[in-house]
mmCIF file of C-alpha atoms in Angstrom:
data_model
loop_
_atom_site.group_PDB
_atom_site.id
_atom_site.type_symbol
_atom_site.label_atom_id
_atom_site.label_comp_id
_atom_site.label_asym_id
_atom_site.label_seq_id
_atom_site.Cartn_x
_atom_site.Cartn_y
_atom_site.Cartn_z
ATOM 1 C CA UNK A 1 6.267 -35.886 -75.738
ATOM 2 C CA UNK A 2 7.339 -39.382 -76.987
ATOM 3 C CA UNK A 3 11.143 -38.823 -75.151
ATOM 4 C CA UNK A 4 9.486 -38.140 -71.785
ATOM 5 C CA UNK A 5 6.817 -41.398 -72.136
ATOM 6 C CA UNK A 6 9.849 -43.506 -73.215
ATOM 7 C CA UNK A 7 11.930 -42.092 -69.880
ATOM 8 C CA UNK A 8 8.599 -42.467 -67.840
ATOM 9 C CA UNK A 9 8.733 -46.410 -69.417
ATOM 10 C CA UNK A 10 12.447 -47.055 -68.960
ATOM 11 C CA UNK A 11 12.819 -45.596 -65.065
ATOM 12 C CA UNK A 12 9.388 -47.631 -64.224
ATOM 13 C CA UNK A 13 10.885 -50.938 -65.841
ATOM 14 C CA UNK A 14 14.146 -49.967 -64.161
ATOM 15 C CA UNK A 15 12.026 -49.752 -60.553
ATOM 16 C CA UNK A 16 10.581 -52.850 -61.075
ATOM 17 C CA UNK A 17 13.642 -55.012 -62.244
ATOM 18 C CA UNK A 18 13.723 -58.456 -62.549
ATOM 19 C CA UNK A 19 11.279 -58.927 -59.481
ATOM 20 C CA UNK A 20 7.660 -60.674 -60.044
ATOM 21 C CA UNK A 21 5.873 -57.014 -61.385
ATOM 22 C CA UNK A 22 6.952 -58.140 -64.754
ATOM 23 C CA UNK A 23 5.114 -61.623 -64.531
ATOM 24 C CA UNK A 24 2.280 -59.813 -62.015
ATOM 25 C CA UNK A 25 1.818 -57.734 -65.073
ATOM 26 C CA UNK A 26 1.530 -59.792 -67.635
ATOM 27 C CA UNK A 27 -1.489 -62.408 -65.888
ATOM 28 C CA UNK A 28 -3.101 -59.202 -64.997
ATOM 29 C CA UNK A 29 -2.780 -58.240 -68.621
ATOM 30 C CA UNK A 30 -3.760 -61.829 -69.772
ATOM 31 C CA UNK A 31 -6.940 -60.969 -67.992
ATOM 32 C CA UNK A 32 -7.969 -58.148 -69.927
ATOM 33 C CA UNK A 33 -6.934 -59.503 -73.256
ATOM 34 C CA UNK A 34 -9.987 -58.318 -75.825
ATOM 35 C CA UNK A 35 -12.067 -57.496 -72.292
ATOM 36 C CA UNK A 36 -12.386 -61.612 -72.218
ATOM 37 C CA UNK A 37 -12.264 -61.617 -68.091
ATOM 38 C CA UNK A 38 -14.012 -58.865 -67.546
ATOM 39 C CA UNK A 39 -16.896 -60.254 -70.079
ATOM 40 C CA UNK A 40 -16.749 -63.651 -67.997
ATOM 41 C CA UNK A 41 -16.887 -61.904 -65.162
ATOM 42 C CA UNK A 42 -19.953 -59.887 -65.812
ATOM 43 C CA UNK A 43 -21.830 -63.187 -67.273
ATOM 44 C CA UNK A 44 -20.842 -64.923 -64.574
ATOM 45 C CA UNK A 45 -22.042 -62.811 -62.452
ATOM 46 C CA UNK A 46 -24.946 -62.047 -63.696
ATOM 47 C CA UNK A 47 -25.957 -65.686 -63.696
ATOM 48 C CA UNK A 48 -25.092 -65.927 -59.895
ATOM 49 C CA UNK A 49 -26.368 -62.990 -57.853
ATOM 50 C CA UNK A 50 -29.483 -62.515 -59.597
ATOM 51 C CA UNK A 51 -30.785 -60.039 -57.096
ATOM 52 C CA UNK A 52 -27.888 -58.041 -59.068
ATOM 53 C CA UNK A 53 -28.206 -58.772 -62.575
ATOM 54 C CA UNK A 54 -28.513 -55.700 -63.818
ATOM 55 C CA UNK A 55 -25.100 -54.497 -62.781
ATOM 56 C CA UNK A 56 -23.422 -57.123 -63.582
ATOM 57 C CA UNK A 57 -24.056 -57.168 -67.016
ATOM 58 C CA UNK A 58 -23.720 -53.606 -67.357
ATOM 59 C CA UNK A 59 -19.858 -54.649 -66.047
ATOM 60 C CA UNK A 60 -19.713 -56.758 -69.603
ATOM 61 C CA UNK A 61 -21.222 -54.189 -71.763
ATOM 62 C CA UNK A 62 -19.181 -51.303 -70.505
ATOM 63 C CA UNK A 63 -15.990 -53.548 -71.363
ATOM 64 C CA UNK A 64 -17.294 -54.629 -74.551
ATOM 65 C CA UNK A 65 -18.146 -50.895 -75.273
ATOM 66 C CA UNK A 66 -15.218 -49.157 -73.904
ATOM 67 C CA UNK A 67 -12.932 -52.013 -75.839
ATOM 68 C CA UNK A 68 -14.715 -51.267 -79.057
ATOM 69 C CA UNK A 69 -14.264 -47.801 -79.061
ATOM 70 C CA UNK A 70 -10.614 -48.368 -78.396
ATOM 71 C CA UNK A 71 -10.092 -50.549 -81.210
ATOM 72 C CA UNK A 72 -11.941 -48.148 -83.581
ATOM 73 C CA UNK A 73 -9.605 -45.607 -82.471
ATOM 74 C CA UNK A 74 -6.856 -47.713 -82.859
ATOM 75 C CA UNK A 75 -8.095 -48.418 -86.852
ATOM 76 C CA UNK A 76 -8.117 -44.296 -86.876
ATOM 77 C CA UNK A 77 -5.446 -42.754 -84.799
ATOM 78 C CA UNK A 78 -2.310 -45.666 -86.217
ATOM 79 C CA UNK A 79 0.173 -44.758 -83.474
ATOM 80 C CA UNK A 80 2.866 -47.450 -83.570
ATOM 81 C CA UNK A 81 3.776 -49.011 -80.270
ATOM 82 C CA UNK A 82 6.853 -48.065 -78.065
ATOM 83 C CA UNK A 83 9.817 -49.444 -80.333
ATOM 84 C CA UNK A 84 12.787 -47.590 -78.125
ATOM 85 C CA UNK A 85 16.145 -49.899 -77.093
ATOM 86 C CA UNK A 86 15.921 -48.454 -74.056
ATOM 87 C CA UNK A 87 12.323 -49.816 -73.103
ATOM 88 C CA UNK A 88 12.157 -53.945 -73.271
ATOM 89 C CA UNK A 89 8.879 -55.265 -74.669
ATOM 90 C CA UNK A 90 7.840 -58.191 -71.870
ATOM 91 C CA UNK A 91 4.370 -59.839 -73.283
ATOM 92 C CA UNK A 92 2.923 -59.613 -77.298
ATOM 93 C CA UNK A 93 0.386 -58.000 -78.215
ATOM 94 C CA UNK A 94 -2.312 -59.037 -81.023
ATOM 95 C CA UNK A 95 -1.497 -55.345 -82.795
ATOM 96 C CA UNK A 96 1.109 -53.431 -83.251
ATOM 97 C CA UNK A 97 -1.265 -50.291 -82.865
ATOM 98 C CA UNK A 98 -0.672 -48.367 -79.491
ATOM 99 C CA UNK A 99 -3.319 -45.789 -78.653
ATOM 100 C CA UNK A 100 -5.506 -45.996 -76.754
ATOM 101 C CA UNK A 101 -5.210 -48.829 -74.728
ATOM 102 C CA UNK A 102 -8.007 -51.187 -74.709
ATOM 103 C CA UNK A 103 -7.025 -52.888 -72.113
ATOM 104 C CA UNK A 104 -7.173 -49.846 -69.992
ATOM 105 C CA UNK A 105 -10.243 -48.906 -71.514
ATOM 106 C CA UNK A 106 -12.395 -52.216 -71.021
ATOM 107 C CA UNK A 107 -10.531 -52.354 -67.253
ATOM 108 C CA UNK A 108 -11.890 -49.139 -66.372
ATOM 109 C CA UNK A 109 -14.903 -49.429 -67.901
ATOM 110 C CA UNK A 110 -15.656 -52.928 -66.065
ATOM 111 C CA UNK A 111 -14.192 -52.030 -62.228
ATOM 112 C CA UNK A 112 -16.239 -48.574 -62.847
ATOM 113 C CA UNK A 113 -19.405 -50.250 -63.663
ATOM 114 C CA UNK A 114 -18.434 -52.813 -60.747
ATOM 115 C CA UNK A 115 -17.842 -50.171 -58.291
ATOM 116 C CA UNK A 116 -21.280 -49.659 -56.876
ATOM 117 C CA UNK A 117 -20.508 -53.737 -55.621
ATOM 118 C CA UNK A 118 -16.900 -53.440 -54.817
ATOM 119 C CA UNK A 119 -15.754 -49.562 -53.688
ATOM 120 C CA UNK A 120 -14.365 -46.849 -55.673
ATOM 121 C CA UNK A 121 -11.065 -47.389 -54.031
ATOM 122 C CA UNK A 122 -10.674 -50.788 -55.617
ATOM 123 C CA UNK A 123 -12.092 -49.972 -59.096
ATOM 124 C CA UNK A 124 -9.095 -46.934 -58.988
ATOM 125 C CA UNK A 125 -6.997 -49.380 -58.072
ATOM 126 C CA UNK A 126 -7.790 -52.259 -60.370
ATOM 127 C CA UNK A 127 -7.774 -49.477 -63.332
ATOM 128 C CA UNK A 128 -4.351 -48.118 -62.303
ATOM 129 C CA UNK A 129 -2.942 -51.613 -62.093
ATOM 130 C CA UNK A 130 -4.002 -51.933 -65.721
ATOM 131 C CA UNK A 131 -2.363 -49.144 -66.732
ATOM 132 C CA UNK A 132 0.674 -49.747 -64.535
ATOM 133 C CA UNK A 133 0.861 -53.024 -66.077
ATOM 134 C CA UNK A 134 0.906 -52.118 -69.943
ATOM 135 C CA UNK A 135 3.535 -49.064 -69.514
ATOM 136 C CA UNK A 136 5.939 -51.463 -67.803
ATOM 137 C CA UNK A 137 5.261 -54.649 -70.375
ATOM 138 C CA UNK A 138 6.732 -51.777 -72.687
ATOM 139 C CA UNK A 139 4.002 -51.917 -74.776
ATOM 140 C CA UNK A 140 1.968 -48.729 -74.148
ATOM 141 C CA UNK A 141 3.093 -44.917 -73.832
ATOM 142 C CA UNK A 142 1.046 -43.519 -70.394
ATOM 143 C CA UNK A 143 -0.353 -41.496 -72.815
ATOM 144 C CA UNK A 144 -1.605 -44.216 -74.641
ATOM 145 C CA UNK A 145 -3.019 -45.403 -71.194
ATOM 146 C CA UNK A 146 -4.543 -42.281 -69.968
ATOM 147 C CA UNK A 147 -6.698 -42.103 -72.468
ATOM 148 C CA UNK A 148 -7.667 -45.778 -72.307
ATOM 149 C CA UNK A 149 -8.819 -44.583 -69.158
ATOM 150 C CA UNK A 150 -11.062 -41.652 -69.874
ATOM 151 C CA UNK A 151 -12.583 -43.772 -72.865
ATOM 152 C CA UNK A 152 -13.362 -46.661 -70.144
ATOM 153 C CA UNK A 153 -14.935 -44.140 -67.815
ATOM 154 C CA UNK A 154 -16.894 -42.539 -69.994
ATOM 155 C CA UNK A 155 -18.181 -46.150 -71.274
ATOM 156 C CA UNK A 156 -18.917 -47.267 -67.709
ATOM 157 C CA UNK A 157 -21.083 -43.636 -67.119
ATOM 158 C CA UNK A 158 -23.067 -44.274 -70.303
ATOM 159 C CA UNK A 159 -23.798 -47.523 -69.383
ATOM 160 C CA UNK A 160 -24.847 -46.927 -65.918
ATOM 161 C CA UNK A 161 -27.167 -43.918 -67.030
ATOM 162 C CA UNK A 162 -28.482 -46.255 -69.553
ATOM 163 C CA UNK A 163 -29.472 -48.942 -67.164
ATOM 164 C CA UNK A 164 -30.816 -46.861 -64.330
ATOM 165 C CA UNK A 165 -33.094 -44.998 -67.467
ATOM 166 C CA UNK A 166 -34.487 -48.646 -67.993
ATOM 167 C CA UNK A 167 -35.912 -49.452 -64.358
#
């Protein structure tokens, strides 16, 4: 599986050259860095549309949760990031542990949790940018990201089930 996620990686790097994906990517990335803007954005929020409160902060805690449960599978699973000369690495990262993807996971999570405010469309499209964005950096397999993904969606249910069971 590894050869085809490493040609996946190299033809979408190859697509997106030398253009501005590659810096797009890495603010975008910047963003979701340990879940930090999508925790500011759910505080933030939350202290502004009152009337909303509720879903705002359940934007922060599915990020926190869906990042924590990424890490801890991280701590578990060990993969080793992409390390292929034909795939160029274009941001760090604070690990060099590779699956899941927290940043996919807390993105998800967040835009899901958001979507009730915003439209599914754009939470699917704020998630896939996420994931778009690590497998070009070179520093995620899709795999890697795909599961980010589920984990983040699965976050984002529990957390709206848990705050609709506590009106």
């Amino acid at each position: 599986m590894t050869d085809a996620e490493i040609d996946v990686m190299r033809r979408i790097q190859e697509v997106a050259g030398d253009g501005p994906l590659p810096s797009l990517a890495r603010g975008y990335s910047s963003w979701g860095e340990h879940a930090r803007g999508w925790l500011a954005l759910g505080v933030v929020g939350a202290a502004v549309d009152r009337d909303r409160r509720r879903l705002w902060l359940g934007v922060s805690a599915a990020a926190f949760g869906a990042h924590a449960g990424a890490v801890v599978l991280k701590r578990v699973v060990r993969r080793k990031r992409p390390n292929d000369p034909r795939v160029a690495v274009l941001t760090s990262t604070p690990s060099d542990l590779s699956f899941p993807s927290a940043h996919v996971a807390s993105t998800t999570a967040a835009v899901v949790a958001l979507a009730p405010l915003v439209g599914m469309p754009f939470a699917v499209a704020a998630a896939g940018g996420m994931a778009f964005s690590r497998v070009l950096l070179g520093v995620h397999y899709p795999s890697d990201v795909a599961v980010g993904a589920a984990l983040g969606a699965v976050s984002a249910v529990v957390v709206r089930r848990v705050a609709s069971d506590g009106r």
